[in-house]
Amino acid sequence: MKETKENTIINKVKHKDRLIRYIEFLLGLVIVALSFNIFFLQYDIVYGVSGIGVMLNHLFGIDPSIVIFIGSMLLLILSFILLGKEKTTNSIVGSILYPVFVKLTAFIIPFVNLDGIEKIVAIGLGAALAGLGYGLIFRTGFTTGGTDILNQIISKFFKMTIGNAMLFGDGIIILSSVFVFGWTGVIYSFLTIYIISLISDKVIIGISQSKAFYIITEHEDEVKEFFSSHLSHGITVFNVTGGYTGNEKRMIMCILPTKEYFFAKEVIKEIDSNAFFVVTDAYEVSGGE
């Protein structure tokens, strides 16, 4: 019964606002394809399967969309064999459509003149644009295939986290470009994927406007008084147990606007210099009074 109920909930979430999700997915693909053609192909930026397309286009004049399509199809087959049908499903549509969109948007290249823009600025704009596109794609639950599949395979068989697998997989492709574009190209490419990951994360989880404070202190009443009376914010108190000592303690939690973070932190230190506290970004706050 529990499994059936969970499946029902999962299916409900997946089918919720399906049309909007598909529109976001297609919009994300268009944005990523445009950023590739306008910026990355023109400035020889390498990352993922599209980076292999950039290198082969530079060396032999091969259409990068063909390279991306062939590479994505090979990785899809590998994914089906090594990861199974379920993990491959969400990559199929993106793997097919992304190279198609790269081809369809290639017409825009002659109409975009970037001669008056500094290379670092153009690359930054391209990375930010791509980050927006990838964020929209990932938010819908799809991927563009390519090295997203490779990273999952590396993670599974080499017992790495996805983050380390990304560094390993994309890192090898980027480092291989040193023989084509030199070390300057490698640096620009690493800068690009950093900006892309930063922007895509912001699109997926949003920009934090609040901070969550978790505090354990011997001066509980004073800290609660500060939050409730001086900052006028509600608080929640948990009973917690030390994992090593087994000691029972109480933890105060309070959500504050980011602009009040520094002031609150300094006041807590003044109230109790030995207080243990953790501050995290709170990307979404809902419910409660």
mmCIF file of C-alpha atoms in Angstrom:
data_model
loop_
_atom_site.group_PDB
_atom_site.id
_atom_site.type_symbol
_atom_site.label_atom_id
_atom_site.label_comp_id
_atom_site.label_asym_id
_atom_site.label_seq_id
_atom_site.Cartn_x
_atom_site.Cartn_y
_atom_site.Cartn_z
ATOM 1 C CA MET A 1 0.000 0.000 0.000
ATOM 2 C CA LYS A 2 2.791 2.392 0.943
ATOM 3 C CA GLU A 3 4.656 1.803 -2.322
ATOM 4 C CA THR A 4 1.443 2.328 -4.334
ATOM 5 C CA LYS A 5 0.716 5.570 -2.506
ATOM 6 C CA GLU A 6 4.279 6.817 -3.047
ATOM 7 C CA ASN A 7 4.083 5.967 -6.750
ATOM 8 C CA THR A 8 0.784 7.850 -6.987
ATOM 9 C CA ILE A 9 2.334 10.933 -5.389
ATOM 10 C CA ILE A 10 5.441 10.727 -7.619
ATOM 11 C CA ASN A 11 3.315 10.385 -10.758
ATOM 12 C CA LYS A 12 1.145 13.297 -9.656
ATOM 13 C CA VAL A 13 4.226 15.521 -9.240
ATOM 14 C CA LYS A 14 5.653 14.417 -12.599
ATOM 15 C CA HIS A 15 2.387 15.145 -14.419
ATOM 16 C CA LYS A 16 1.692 18.431 -12.627
ATOM 17 C CA ASP A 17 1.884 21.447 -14.964
ATOM 18 C CA ARG A 18 3.177 19.170 -17.715
ATOM 19 C CA LEU A 19 2.617 21.738 -20.502
ATOM 20 C CA ILE A 20 4.552 24.422 -18.603
ATOM 21 C CA ARG A 21 7.385 21.947 -17.959
ATOM 22 C CA TYR A 22 7.631 21.085 -21.659
ATOM 23 C CA ILE A 23 7.633 24.771 -22.628
ATOM 24 C CA GLU A 24 10.399 25.469 -20.088
ATOM 25 C CA PHE A 25 12.356 22.470 -21.375
ATOM 26 C CA LEU A 26 12.133 23.604 -25.024
ATOM 27 C CA LEU A 27 12.949 27.198 -24.073
ATOM 28 C CA GLY A 28 15.975 25.965 -22.134
ATOM 29 C CA LEU A 29 17.161 23.946 -25.148
ATOM 30 C CA VAL A 30 16.838 26.975 -27.435
ATOM 31 C CA ILE A 31 18.793 29.178 -25.003
ATOM 32 C CA VAL A 32 21.594 26.619 -24.573
ATOM 33 C CA ALA A 33 21.816 26.064 -28.342
ATOM 34 C CA LEU A 34 21.955 29.824 -28.996
ATOM 35 C CA SER A 35 24.664 30.339 -26.382
ATOM 36 C CA PHE A 36 26.663 27.519 -27.976
ATOM 37 C CA ASN A 37 26.447 28.951 -31.501
ATOM 38 C CA ILE A 38 26.817 32.633 -30.625
ATOM 39 C CA PHE A 39 29.496 32.416 -27.945
ATOM 40 C CA PHE A 40 31.147 29.036 -27.344
ATOM 41 C CA LEU A 41 31.631 27.992 -30.973
ATOM 42 C CA GLN A 42 32.966 31.427 -31.858
ATOM 43 C CA TYR A 43 35.358 31.631 -28.900
ATOM 44 C CA ASP A 44 36.428 27.954 -28.872
ATOM 45 C CA ILE A 45 34.976 27.141 -25.453
ATOM 46 C CA VAL A 46 35.124 23.438 -24.659
ATOM 47 C CA TYR A 47 32.962 21.439 -22.247
ATOM 48 C CA GLY A 48 31.024 18.211 -22.558
ATOM 49 C CA VAL A 49 30.157 16.522 -25.851
ATOM 50 C CA SER A 50 29.567 19.924 -27.456
ATOM 51 C CA GLY A 51 33.206 20.734 -26.625
ATOM 52 C CA ILE A 52 34.311 17.782 -28.756
ATOM 53 C CA GLY A 53 32.169 19.305 -31.511
ATOM 54 C CA VAL A 54 33.983 22.633 -31.072
ATOM 55 C CA MET A 55 37.404 20.978 -31.360
ATOM 56 C CA LEU A 56 36.515 18.882 -34.432
ATOM 57 C CA ASN A 57 34.903 21.909 -36.074
ATOM 58 C CA HIS A 58 38.087 23.910 -35.497
ATOM 59 C CA LEU A 59 40.394 21.142 -36.758
ATOM 60 C CA PHE A 60 38.413 19.627 -39.626
ATOM 61 C CA GLY A 61 35.390 21.870 -40.202
ATOM 62 C CA ILE A 62 32.940 19.150 -39.133
ATOM 63 C CA ASP A 63 29.425 20.354 -38.283
ATOM 64 C CA PRO A 64 29.338 20.351 -34.436
ATOM 65 C CA SER A 65 25.653 19.360 -34.361
ATOM 66 C CA ILE A 66 26.555 16.059 -36.069
ATOM 67 C CA VAL A 67 29.331 15.396 -33.529
ATOM 68 C CA ILE A 68 26.983 16.195 -30.634
ATOM 69 C CA PHE A 69 24.263 13.924 -32.044
ATOM 70 C CA ILE A 70 26.600 10.955 -32.634
ATOM 71 C CA GLY A 71 28.269 11.387 -29.230
ATOM 72 C CA SER A 72 24.907 11.644 -27.467
ATOM 73 C CA MET A 73 23.537 8.542 -29.201
ATOM 74 C CA LEU A 74 26.600 6.492 -28.256
ATOM 75 C CA LEU A 75 26.295 7.631 -24.637
ATOM 76 C CA LEU A 76 22.560 6.813 -24.647
ATOM 77 C CA ILE A 77 23.329 3.250 -25.726
ATOM 78 C CA LEU A 78 26.004 3.016 -23.030
ATOM 79 C CA SER A 79 23.548 4.396 -20.464
ATOM 80 C CA PHE A 80 20.926 1.820 -21.391
ATOM 81 C CA ILE A 81 23.480 -0.990 -21.021
ATOM 82 C CA LEU A 82 25.202 0.212 -17.836
ATOM 83 C CA LEU A 83 22.563 2.270 -16.015
ATOM 84 C CA GLY A 84 19.315 0.676 -17.145
ATOM 85 C CA LYS A 85 16.117 1.865 -18.822
ATOM 86 C CA GLU A 86 14.803 4.038 -15.985
ATOM 87 C CA LYS A 87 17.873 6.277 -15.693
ATOM 88 C CA THR A 88 18.167 6.548 -19.480
ATOM 89 C CA THR A 89 14.573 7.654 -20.139
ATOM 90 C CA ASN A 90 14.919 11.305 -19.046
ATOM 91 C CA SER A 91 17.997 11.749 -21.256
ATOM 92 C CA ILE A 92 16.513 10.457 -24.516
ATOM 93 C CA VAL A 93 14.492 13.528 -25.554
ATOM 94 C CA GLY A 94 17.255 16.007 -24.679
ATOM 95 C CA SER A 95 19.931 13.908 -26.400
ATOM 96 C CA ILE A 96 17.920 13.966 -29.641
ATOM 97 C CA LEU A 97 16.591 17.525 -29.522
ATOM 98 C CA TYR A 98 19.712 19.395 -28.364
ATOM 99 C CA PRO A 99 21.812 18.721 -31.503
ATOM 100 C CA VAL A 100 18.715 19.479 -33.606
ATOM 101 C CA PHE A 101 18.369 22.880 -31.909
ATOM 102 C CA VAL A 102 22.099 23.518 -32.344
ATOM 103 C CA LYS A 103 21.631 22.946 -36.094
ATOM 104 C CA LEU A 104 18.440 25.019 -36.310
ATOM 105 C CA THR A 105 19.938 28.019 -34.484
ATOM 106 C CA ALA A 106 23.240 27.990 -36.416
ATOM 107 C CA PHE A 107 21.739 30.425 -38.960
ATOM 108 C CA ILE A 108 22.079 33.238 -36.415
ATOM 109 C CA ILE A 109 25.908 33.168 -36.351
ATOM 110 C CA PRO A 110 26.494 35.562 -39.310
ATOM 111 C CA PHE A 111 24.027 38.068 -37.866
ATOM 112 C CA VAL A 112 25.780 38.438 -34.483
ATOM 113 C CA ASN A 113 28.871 40.647 -34.469
ATOM 114 C CA LEU A 114 30.933 40.369 -31.265
ATOM 115 C CA ASP A 115 34.001 42.224 -32.538
ATOM 116 C CA GLY A 116 33.550 45.177 -30.191
ATOM 117 C CA ILE A 117 33.140 43.034 -27.058
ATOM 118 C CA GLU A 118 36.033 41.863 -24.884
ATOM 119 C CA LYS A 119 36.461 38.089 -25.034
ATOM 120 C CA ILE A 120 36.096 37.615 -21.283
ATOM 121 C CA VAL A 121 32.844 39.632 -21.305
ATOM 122 C CA ALA A 122 31.428 37.683 -24.237
ATOM 123 C CA ILE A 123 32.310 34.368 -22.611
ATOM 124 C CA GLY A 124 30.734 35.510 -19.331
ATOM 125 C CA LEU A 125 27.528 36.489 -21.152
ATOM 126 C CA GLY A 126 27.477 33.161 -22.990
ATOM 127 C CA ALA A 127 28.034 31.195 -19.774
ATOM 128 C CA ALA A 128 25.293 33.121 -17.951
ATOM 129 C CA LEU A 129 22.903 32.508 -20.850
ATOM 130 C CA ALA A 130 23.782 28.803 -20.949
ATOM 131 C CA GLY A 131 23.378 28.582 -17.162
ATOM 132 C CA LEU A 132 19.873 30.006 -17.489
ATOM 133 C CA GLY A 133 19.048 27.452 -20.189
ATOM 134 C CA TYR A 134 20.480 24.481 -18.290
ATOM 135 C CA GLY A 135 18.678 25.621 -15.135
ATOM 136 C CA LEU A 136 15.339 25.596 -16.973
ATOM 137 C CA ILE A 137 16.104 22.142 -18.434
ATOM 138 C CA PHE A 138 17.199 20.559 -15.136
ATOM 139 C CA ARG A 139 14.257 22.143 -13.305
ATOM 140 C CA THR A 140 11.858 20.238 -15.566
ATOM 141 C CA GLY A 141 13.560 16.935 -14.765
ATOM 142 C CA PHE A 142 15.165 16.508 -18.190
ATOM 143 C CA THR A 143 18.809 16.712 -19.303
ATOM 144 C CA THR A 144 20.602 17.404 -22.587
ATOM 145 C CA GLY A 145 22.251 13.974 -22.403
ATOM 146 C CA GLY A 146 25.941 13.992 -23.338
ATOM 147 C CA THR A 147 28.295 14.128 -20.393
ATOM 148 C CA ASP A 148 25.359 14.118 -17.974
ATOM 149 C CA ILE A 149 25.134 10.422 -18.867
ATOM 150 C CA LEU A 150 28.905 9.971 -18.744
ATOM 151 C CA ASN A 151 29.019 11.507 -15.261
ATOM 152 C CA GLN A 152 26.399 9.055 -13.980
ATOM 153 C CA ILE A 153 28.361 6.134 -15.398
ATOM 154 C CA ILE A 154 31.630 7.367 -13.845
ATOM 155 C CA SER A 155 29.869 7.948 -10.525
ATOM 156 C CA LYS A 156 28.421 4.431 -10.458
ATOM 157 C CA PHE A 157 31.453 2.405 -11.519
ATOM 158 C CA PHE A 158 34.250 4.447 -9.926
ATOM 159 C CA LYS A 159 32.335 5.085 -6.681
ATOM 160 C CA MET A 160 32.546 8.864 -7.022
ATOM 161 C CA THR A 161 30.043 11.546 -6.121
ATOM 162 C CA ILE A 162 28.314 13.179 -9.087
ATOM 163 C CA GLY A 163 30.297 16.371 -8.364
ATOM 164 C CA ASN A 164 33.631 14.548 -8.567
ATOM 165 C CA ALA A 165 32.440 12.627 -11.619
ATOM 166 C CA MET A 166 31.656 15.937 -13.342
ATOM 167 C CA LEU A 167 35.116 17.240 -12.566
ATOM 168 C CA PHE A 168 36.628 14.030 -13.877
ATOM 169 C CA GLY A 169 34.506 13.657 -17.041
ATOM 170 C CA ASP A 170 34.280 17.291 -18.139
ATOM 171 C CA GLY A 171 37.791 17.922 -16.829
ATOM 172 C CA ILE A 172 39.327 15.343 -19.179
ATOM 173 C CA ILE A 173 37.509 16.840 -22.186
ATOM 174 C CA ILE A 174 38.540 20.377 -21.249
ATOM 175 C CA LEU A 175 42.166 19.421 -20.565
ATOM 176 C CA SER A 176 42.352 17.605 -23.914
ATOM 177 C CA SER A 177 41.587 20.940 -25.608
ATOM 178 C CA VAL A 178 45.041 22.204 -24.560
ATOM 179 C CA PHE A 179 46.433 20.507 -27.678
ATOM 180 C CA VAL A 180 44.003 22.483 -29.846
ATOM 181 C CA PHE A 181 43.485 25.852 -28.131
ATOM 182 C CA GLY A 182 46.336 26.047 -25.597
ATOM 183 C CA TRP A 183 46.201 26.745 -21.874
ATOM 184 C CA THR A 184 44.340 30.022 -22.301
ATOM 185 C CA GLY A 185 41.463 28.122 -23.891
ATOM 186 C CA VAL A 186 41.486 25.621 -21.023
ATOM 187 C CA ILE A 187 41.244 28.424 -18.443
ATOM 188 C CA TYR A 188 38.364 30.090 -20.305
ATOM 189 C CA SER A 189 36.561 26.746 -20.535
ATOM 190 C CA PHE A 190 36.882 26.022 -16.798
ATOM 191 C CA LEU A 191 35.659 29.557 -16.056
ATOM 192 C CA THR A 192 32.688 28.935 -18.341
ATOM 193 C CA ILE A 193 31.523 25.719 -16.656
ATOM 194 C CA TYR A 194 31.909 27.378 -13.246
ATOM 195 C CA ILE A 195 29.606 30.246 -14.259
ATOM 196 C CA ILE A 196 27.168 27.822 -15.903
ATOM 197 C CA SER A 197 26.920 25.704 -12.732
ATOM 198 C CA LEU A 198 26.501 28.830 -10.594
ATOM 199 C CA ILE A 199 23.690 30.312 -12.698
ATOM 200 C CA SER A 200 21.895 26.996 -13.276
ATOM 201 C CA ASP A 201 21.839 26.374 -9.507
ATOM 202 C CA LYS A 202 20.248 29.792 -8.980
ATOM 203 C CA VAL A 203 17.585 29.050 -11.589
ATOM 204 C CA ILE A 204 16.817 25.644 -10.034
ATOM 205 C CA ILE A 205 16.700 26.579 -6.350
ATOM 206 C CA GLY A 206 16.323 30.361 -6.576
ATOM 207 C CA ILE A 207 18.184 33.193 -4.872
ATOM 208 C CA SER A 208 18.226 32.957 -1.112
ATOM 209 C CA GLN A 209 16.455 35.873 0.558
ATOM 210 C CA SER A 210 16.488 34.312 4.016
ATOM 211 C CA LYS A 211 18.910 32.665 6.427
ATOM 212 C CA ALA A 212 18.122 29.819 8.808
ATOM 213 C CA PHE A 213 19.878 29.993 12.205
ATOM 214 C CA TYR A 214 20.329 26.820 14.290
ATOM 215 C CA ILE A 215 21.723 27.651 17.721
ATOM 216 C CA ILE A 216 22.708 25.693 20.823
ATOM 217 C CA THR A 217 23.528 27.972 23.733
ATOM 218 C CA GLU A 218 23.669 28.089 27.511
ATOM 219 C CA HIS A 219 21.856 31.446 27.312
ATOM 220 C CA GLU A 220 18.678 30.216 25.670
ATOM 221 C CA ASP A 221 16.300 32.763 27.190
ATOM 222 C CA GLU A 222 18.427 35.738 26.144
ATOM 223 C CA VAL A 223 18.770 34.480 22.572
ATOM 224 C CA LYS A 224 15.024 33.804 22.331
ATOM 225 C CA GLU A 225 14.300 37.256 23.718
ATOM 226 C CA PHE A 226 16.583 38.825 21.122
ATOM 227 C CA PHE A 227 14.893 37.057 18.195
ATOM 228 C CA SER A 228 11.312 37.511 19.373
ATOM 229 C CA SER A 229 11.428 41.001 20.911
ATOM 230 C CA HIS A 230 14.201 42.877 19.086
ATOM 231 C CA LEU A 231 13.923 41.296 15.628
ATOM 232 C CA SER A 232 10.227 40.356 15.898
ATOM 233 C CA HIS A 233 10.725 36.892 14.391
ATOM 234 C CA GLY A 234 9.176 33.642 15.551
ATOM 235 C CA ILE A 235 11.400 30.854 16.812
ATOM 236 C CA THR A 236 11.187 27.084 17.146
ATOM 237 C CA VAL A 237 12.952 25.071 19.859
ATOM 238 C CA PHE A 238 13.996 21.424 19.358
ATOM 239 C CA ASN A 239 15.140 18.854 21.883
ATOM 240 C CA VAL A 240 18.364 17.395 20.468
ATOM 241 C CA THR A 241 20.858 14.738 21.568
ATOM 242 C CA GLY A 242 24.632 14.896 21.115
ATOM 243 C CA GLY A 243 25.716 12.078 18.796
ATOM 244 C CA TYR A 244 28.964 11.426 20.670
ATOM 245 C CA THR A 245 28.201 12.456 24.264
ATOM 246 C CA GLY A 246 24.515 11.533 24.319
ATOM 247 C CA ASN A 247 23.817 14.764 26.243
ATOM 248 C CA GLU A 248 20.336 16.255 25.926
ATOM 249 C CA LYS A 249 20.266 19.866 24.704
ATOM 250 C CA ARG A 250 17.857 22.343 23.152
ATOM 251 C CA MET A 251 18.314 23.902 19.730
ATOM 252 C CA ILE A 252 16.798 27.214 18.664
ATOM 253 C CA MET A 253 15.794 27.696 15.023
ATOM 254 C CA CYS A 254 14.874 31.034 13.499
ATOM 255 C CA ILE A 255 14.437 32.219 9.900
ATOM 256 C CA LEU A 256 15.676 35.757 9.213
ATOM 257 C CA PRO A 257 15.840 38.004 6.140
ATOM 258 C CA THR A 258 19.368 37.920 4.696
ATOM 259 C CA LYS A 259 19.826 41.638 5.414
ATOM 260 C CA GLU A 260 19.604 40.893 9.188
ATOM 261 C CA TYR A 261 22.111 38.023 9.070
ATOM 262 C CA PHE A 262 25.278 39.855 10.066
ATOM 263 C CA PHE A 263 23.638 41.809 12.904
ATOM 264 C CA ALA A 264 22.036 38.656 14.341
ATOM 265 C CA LYS A 265 25.302 36.725 14.158
ATOM 266 C CA GLU A 266 27.222 39.422 16.020
ATOM 267 C CA VAL A 267 24.555 39.726 18.735
ATOM 268 C CA ILE A 268 24.550 35.939 19.309
ATOM 269 C CA LYS A 269 28.331 36.028 19.742
ATOM 270 C CA GLU A 270 27.994 38.828 22.284
ATOM 271 C CA ILE A 271 25.283 36.978 24.231
ATOM 272 C CA ASP A 272 27.246 33.733 24.310
ATOM 273 C CA SER A 273 30.760 33.611 22.866
ATOM 274 C CA ASN A 274 30.707 29.803 23.220
ATOM 275 C CA ALA A 275 27.395 29.327 21.418
ATOM 276 C CA PHE A 276 27.317 26.678 18.716
ATOM 277 C CA PHE A 277 25.367 27.828 15.692
ATOM 278 C CA VAL A 278 24.943 26.969 12.032
ATOM 279 C CA VAL A 279 23.629 29.393 9.417
ATOM 280 C CA THR A 280 22.294 28.135 6.088
ATOM 281 C CA ASP A 281 20.545 29.699 3.108
ATOM 282 C CA ALA A 282 16.778 29.260 3.222
ATOM 283 C CA TYR A 283 15.648 29.280 -0.408
ATOM 284 C CA GLU A 284 11.968 28.810 0.303
ATOM 285 C CA VAL A 285 9.940 29.506 3.420
ATOM 286 C CA SER A 286 6.249 28.630 3.527
ATOM 287 C CA GLY A 287 3.594 27.765 6.050
ATOM 288 C CA GLY A 288 3.501 28.668 9.725
ATOM 289 C CA GLU A 289 2.165 31.811 11.287
#
